[in-house]
mmCIF file of C-alpha atoms in Angstrom:
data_model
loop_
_atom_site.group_PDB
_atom_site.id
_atom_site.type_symbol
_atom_site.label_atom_id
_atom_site.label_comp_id
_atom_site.label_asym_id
_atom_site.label_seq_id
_atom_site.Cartn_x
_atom_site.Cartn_y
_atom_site.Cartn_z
ATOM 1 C CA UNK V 194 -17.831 11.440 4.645
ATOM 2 C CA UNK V 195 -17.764 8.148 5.011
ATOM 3 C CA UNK V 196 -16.613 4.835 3.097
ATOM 4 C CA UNK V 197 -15.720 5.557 -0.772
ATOM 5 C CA UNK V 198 -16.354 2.662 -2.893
ATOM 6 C CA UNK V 199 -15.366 2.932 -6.925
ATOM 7 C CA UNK V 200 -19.021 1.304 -8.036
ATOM 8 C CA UNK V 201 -17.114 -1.697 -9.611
ATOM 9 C CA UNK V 202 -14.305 0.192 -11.043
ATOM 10 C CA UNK V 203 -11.027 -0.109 -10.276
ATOM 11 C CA UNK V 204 -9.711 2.968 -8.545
ATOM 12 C CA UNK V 205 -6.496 2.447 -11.056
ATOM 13 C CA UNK V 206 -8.632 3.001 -14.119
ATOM 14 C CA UNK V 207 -10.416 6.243 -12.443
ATOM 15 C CA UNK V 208 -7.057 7.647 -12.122
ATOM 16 C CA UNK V 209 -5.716 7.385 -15.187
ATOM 17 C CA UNK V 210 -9.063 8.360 -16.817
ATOM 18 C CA UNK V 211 -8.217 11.714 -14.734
ATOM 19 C CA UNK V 212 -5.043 11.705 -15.842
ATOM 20 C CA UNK V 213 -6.294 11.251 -19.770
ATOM 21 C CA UNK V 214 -8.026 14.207 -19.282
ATOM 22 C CA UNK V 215 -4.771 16.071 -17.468
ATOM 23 C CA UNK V 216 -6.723 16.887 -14.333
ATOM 24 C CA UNK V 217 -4.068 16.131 -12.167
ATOM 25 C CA UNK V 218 -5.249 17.551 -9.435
ATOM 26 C CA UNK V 219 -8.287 14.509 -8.868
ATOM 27 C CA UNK V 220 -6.084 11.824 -9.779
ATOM 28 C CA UNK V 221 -3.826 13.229 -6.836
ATOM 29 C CA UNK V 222 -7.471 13.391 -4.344
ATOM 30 C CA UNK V 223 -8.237 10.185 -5.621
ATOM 31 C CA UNK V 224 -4.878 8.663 -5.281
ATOM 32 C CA UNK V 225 -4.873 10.282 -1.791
ATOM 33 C CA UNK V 226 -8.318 8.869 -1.043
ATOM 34 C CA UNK V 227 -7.196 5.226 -2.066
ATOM 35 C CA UNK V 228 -3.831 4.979 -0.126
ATOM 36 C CA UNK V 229 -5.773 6.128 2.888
ATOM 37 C CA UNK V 230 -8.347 3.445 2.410
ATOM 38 C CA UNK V 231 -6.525 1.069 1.643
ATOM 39 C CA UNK V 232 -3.710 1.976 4.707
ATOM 40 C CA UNK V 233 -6.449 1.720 7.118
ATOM 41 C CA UNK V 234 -7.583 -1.610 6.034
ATOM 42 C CA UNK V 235 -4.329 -3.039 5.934
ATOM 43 C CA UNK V 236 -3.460 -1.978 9.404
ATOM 44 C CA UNK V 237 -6.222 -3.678 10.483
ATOM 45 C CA UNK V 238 -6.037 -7.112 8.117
ATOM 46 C CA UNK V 239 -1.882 -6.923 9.639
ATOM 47 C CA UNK V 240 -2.587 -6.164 12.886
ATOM 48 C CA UNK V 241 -0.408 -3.061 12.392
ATOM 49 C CA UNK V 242 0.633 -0.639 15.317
ATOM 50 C CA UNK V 243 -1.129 2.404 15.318
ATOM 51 C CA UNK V 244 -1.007 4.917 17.774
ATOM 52 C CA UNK V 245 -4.198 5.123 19.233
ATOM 53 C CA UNK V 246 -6.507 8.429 18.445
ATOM 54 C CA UNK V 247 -9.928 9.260 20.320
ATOM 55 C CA UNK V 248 -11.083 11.006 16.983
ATOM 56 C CA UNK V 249 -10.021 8.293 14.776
ATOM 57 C CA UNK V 250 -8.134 10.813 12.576
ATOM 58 C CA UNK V 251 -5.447 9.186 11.003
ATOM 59 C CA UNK V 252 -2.786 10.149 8.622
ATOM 60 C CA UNK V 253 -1.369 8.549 5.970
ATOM 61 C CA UNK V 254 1.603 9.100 6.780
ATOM 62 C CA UNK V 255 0.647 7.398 10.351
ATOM 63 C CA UNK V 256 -1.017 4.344 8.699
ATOM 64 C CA UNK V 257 1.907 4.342 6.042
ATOM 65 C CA UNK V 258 4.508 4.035 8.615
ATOM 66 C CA UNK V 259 2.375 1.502 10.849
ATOM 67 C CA UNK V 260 1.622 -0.312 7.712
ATOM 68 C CA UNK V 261 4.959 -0.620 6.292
ATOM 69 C CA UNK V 262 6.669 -1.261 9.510
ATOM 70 C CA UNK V 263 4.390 -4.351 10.605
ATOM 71 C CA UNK V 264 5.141 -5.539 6.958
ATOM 72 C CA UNK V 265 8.776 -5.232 7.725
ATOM 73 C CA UNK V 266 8.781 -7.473 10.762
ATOM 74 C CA UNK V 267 6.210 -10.001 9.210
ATOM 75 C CA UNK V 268 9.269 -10.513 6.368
ATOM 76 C CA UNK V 269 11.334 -11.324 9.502
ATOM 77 C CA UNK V 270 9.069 -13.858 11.273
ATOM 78 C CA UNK V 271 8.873 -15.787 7.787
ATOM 79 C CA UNK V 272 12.169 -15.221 7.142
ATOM 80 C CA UNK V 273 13.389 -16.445 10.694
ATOM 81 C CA UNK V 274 10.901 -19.585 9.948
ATOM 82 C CA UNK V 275 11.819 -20.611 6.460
ATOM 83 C CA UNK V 276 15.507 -20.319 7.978
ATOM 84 C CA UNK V 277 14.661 -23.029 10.764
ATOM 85 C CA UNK V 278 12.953 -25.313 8.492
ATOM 86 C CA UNK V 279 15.872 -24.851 6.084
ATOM 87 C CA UNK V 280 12.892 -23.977 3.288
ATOM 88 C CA UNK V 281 14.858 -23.059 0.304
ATOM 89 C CA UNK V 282 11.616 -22.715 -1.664
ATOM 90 C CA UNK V 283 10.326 -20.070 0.890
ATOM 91 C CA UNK V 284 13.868 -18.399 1.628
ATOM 92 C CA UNK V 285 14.072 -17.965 -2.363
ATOM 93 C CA UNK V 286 10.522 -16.551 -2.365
ATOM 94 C CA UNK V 287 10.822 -14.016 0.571
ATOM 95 C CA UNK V 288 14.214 -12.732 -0.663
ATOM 96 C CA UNK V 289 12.075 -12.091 -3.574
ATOM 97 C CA UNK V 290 9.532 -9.839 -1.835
ATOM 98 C CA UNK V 291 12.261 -8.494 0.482
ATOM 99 C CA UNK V 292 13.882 -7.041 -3.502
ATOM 100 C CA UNK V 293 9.896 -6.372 -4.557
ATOM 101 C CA UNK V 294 9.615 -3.937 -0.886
ATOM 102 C CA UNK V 295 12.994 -2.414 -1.637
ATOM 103 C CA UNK V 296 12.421 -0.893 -4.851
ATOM 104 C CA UNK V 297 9.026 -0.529 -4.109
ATOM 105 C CA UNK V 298 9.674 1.685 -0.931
ATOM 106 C CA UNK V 299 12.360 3.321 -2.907
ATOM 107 C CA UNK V 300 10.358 4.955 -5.806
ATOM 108 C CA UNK V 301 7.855 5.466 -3.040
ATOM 109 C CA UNK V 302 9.877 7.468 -1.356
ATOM 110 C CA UNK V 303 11.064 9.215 -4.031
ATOM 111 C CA UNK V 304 7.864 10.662 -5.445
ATOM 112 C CA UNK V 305 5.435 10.721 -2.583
ATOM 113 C CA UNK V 306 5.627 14.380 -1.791
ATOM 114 C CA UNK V 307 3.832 15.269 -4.982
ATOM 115 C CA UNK V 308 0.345 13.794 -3.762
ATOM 116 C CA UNK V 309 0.098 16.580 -1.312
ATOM 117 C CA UNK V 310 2.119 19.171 -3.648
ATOM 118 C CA UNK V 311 -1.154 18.918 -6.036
ATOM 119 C CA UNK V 312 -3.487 17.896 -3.747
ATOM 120 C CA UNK V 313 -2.892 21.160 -2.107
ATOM 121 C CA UNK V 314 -3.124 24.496 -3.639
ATOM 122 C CA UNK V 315 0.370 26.431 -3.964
ATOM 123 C CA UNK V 316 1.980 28.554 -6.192
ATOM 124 C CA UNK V 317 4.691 25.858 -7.324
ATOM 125 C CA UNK V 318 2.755 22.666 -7.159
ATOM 126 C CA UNK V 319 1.119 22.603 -10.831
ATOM 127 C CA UNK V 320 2.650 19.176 -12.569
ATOM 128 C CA UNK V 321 1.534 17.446 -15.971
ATOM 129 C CA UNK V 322 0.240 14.019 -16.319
ATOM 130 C CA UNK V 323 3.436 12.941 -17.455
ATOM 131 C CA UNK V 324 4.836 13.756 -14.379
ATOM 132 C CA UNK V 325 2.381 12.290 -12.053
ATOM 133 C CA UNK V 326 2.534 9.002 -13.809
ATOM 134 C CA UNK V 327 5.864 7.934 -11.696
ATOM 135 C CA UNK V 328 3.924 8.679 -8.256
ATOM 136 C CA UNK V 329 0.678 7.102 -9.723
ATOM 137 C CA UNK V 330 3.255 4.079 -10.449
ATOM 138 C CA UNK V 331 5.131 4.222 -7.163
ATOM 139 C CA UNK V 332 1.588 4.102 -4.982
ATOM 140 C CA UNK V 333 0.764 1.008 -7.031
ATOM 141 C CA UNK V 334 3.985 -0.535 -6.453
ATOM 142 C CA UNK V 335 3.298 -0.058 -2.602
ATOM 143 C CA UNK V 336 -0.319 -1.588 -2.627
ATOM 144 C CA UNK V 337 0.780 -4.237 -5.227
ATOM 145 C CA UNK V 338 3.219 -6.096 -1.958
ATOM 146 C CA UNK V 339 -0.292 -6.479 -0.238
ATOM 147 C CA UNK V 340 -2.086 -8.134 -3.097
ATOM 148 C CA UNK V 341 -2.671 -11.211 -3.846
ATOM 149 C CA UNK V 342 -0.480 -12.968 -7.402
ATOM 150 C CA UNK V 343 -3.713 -14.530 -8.316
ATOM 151 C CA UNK V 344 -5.393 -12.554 -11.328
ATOM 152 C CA UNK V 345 -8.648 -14.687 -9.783
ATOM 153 C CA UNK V 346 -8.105 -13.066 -6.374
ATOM 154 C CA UNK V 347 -8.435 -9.289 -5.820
ATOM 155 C CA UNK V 348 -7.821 -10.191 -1.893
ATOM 156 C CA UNK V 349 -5.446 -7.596 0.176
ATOM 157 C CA UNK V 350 -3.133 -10.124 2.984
ATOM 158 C CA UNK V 351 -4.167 -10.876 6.156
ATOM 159 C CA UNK V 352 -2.782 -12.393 8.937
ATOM 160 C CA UNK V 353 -3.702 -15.003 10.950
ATOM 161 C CA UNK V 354 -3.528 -16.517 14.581
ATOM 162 C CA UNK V 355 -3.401 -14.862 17.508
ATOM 163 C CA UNK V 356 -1.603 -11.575 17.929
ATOM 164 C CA UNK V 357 1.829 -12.321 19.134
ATOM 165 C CA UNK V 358 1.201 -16.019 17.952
ATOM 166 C CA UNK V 359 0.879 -15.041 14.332
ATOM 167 C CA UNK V 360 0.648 -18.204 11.939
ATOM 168 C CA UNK V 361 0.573 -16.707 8.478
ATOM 169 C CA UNK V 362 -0.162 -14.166 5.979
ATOM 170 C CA UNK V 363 -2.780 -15.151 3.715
ATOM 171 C CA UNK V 364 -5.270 -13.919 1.123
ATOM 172 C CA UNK V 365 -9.127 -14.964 0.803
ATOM 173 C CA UNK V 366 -8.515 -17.634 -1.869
ATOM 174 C CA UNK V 367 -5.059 -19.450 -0.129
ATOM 175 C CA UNK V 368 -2.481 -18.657 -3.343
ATOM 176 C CA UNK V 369 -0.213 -16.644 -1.197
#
């Protein structure tokens, strides 16, 4: 139905004001929602390989994977350049991110089969807040390696240059 904007509200806050009131079941949609939003919009600001579809019906797991995997190799183009300038500064910083994407892909992996468990209707699916909060937690840890640091800056990364030329991944404001 469209694009879903949060009318100025962070789509963080919306979900745990549907978690306050336990209704798990729209702070899975709207997690759902988000991570497809913001998946698509990534793979386009990254330049991301997507398998083309006439219909334009993508998955999240498609965009996920895409997303992820183009991330992957831009952490190998900086890494490959910081290691020809001899950049301690920026070897130090990517072996930071390259940690941050670790544990971040970990916990991702480990909870994201509940979004569709109570998205979905099934007979075993039910969960409490309490145990939503992890994959709440785990999504934001995801979206969180395509944010900008600066509190100013609510920019996701882009890159730049020509595709296959690539110069850098930036944000709007130039902190990352």
């Amino acid at each position: 139905d469209g694009a879903a904007l949060e009318d100025g509200q962070d789509v963080w806050d919306r979900i745990s004001e549907d978690l306050a009131k336990n209704d798990v079941p729209a702070a899975a949609a709207r997690l759902r929602r988000s991570l497809e939003a913001t998946m698509s919009e990534l793979a386009e600001s990254l330049r991301a390989s997507i398998p083309y579809k006439a219909d334009a019906r993508y998955e999240l797991g498609e965009l996920f994977s895409g997303v992820m995997g183009r991330h992957g190799n831009l952490i190998k183009m900086a890494n490959a350049s910081a290691n020809s300038w001899n950049n301690e500064t920026t070897k130090e910083a990517i072996n930071l991110l390259k940690t941050a994407r670790s544990e971040a892909l970990r916990a991702q992996g480990d909870e994201n089969w509940a979004i569709n468990a109570v998205v979905h209707w099934n007979d075993w699916g039910s969960m409490s807040k309490e145990d939503f909060q992890p994959v709440v937690a785990a999504s934001r840890g995801i979206i969180d390696l395509f944010g900008c640091p600066n509190p100013e800056c609510t920019s996701l990364l882009y890159v730049t240059g020509l595709p296959g030329r690539e110069e850098a991944l930036r944000c709007s404001c130039g902190t990352y």
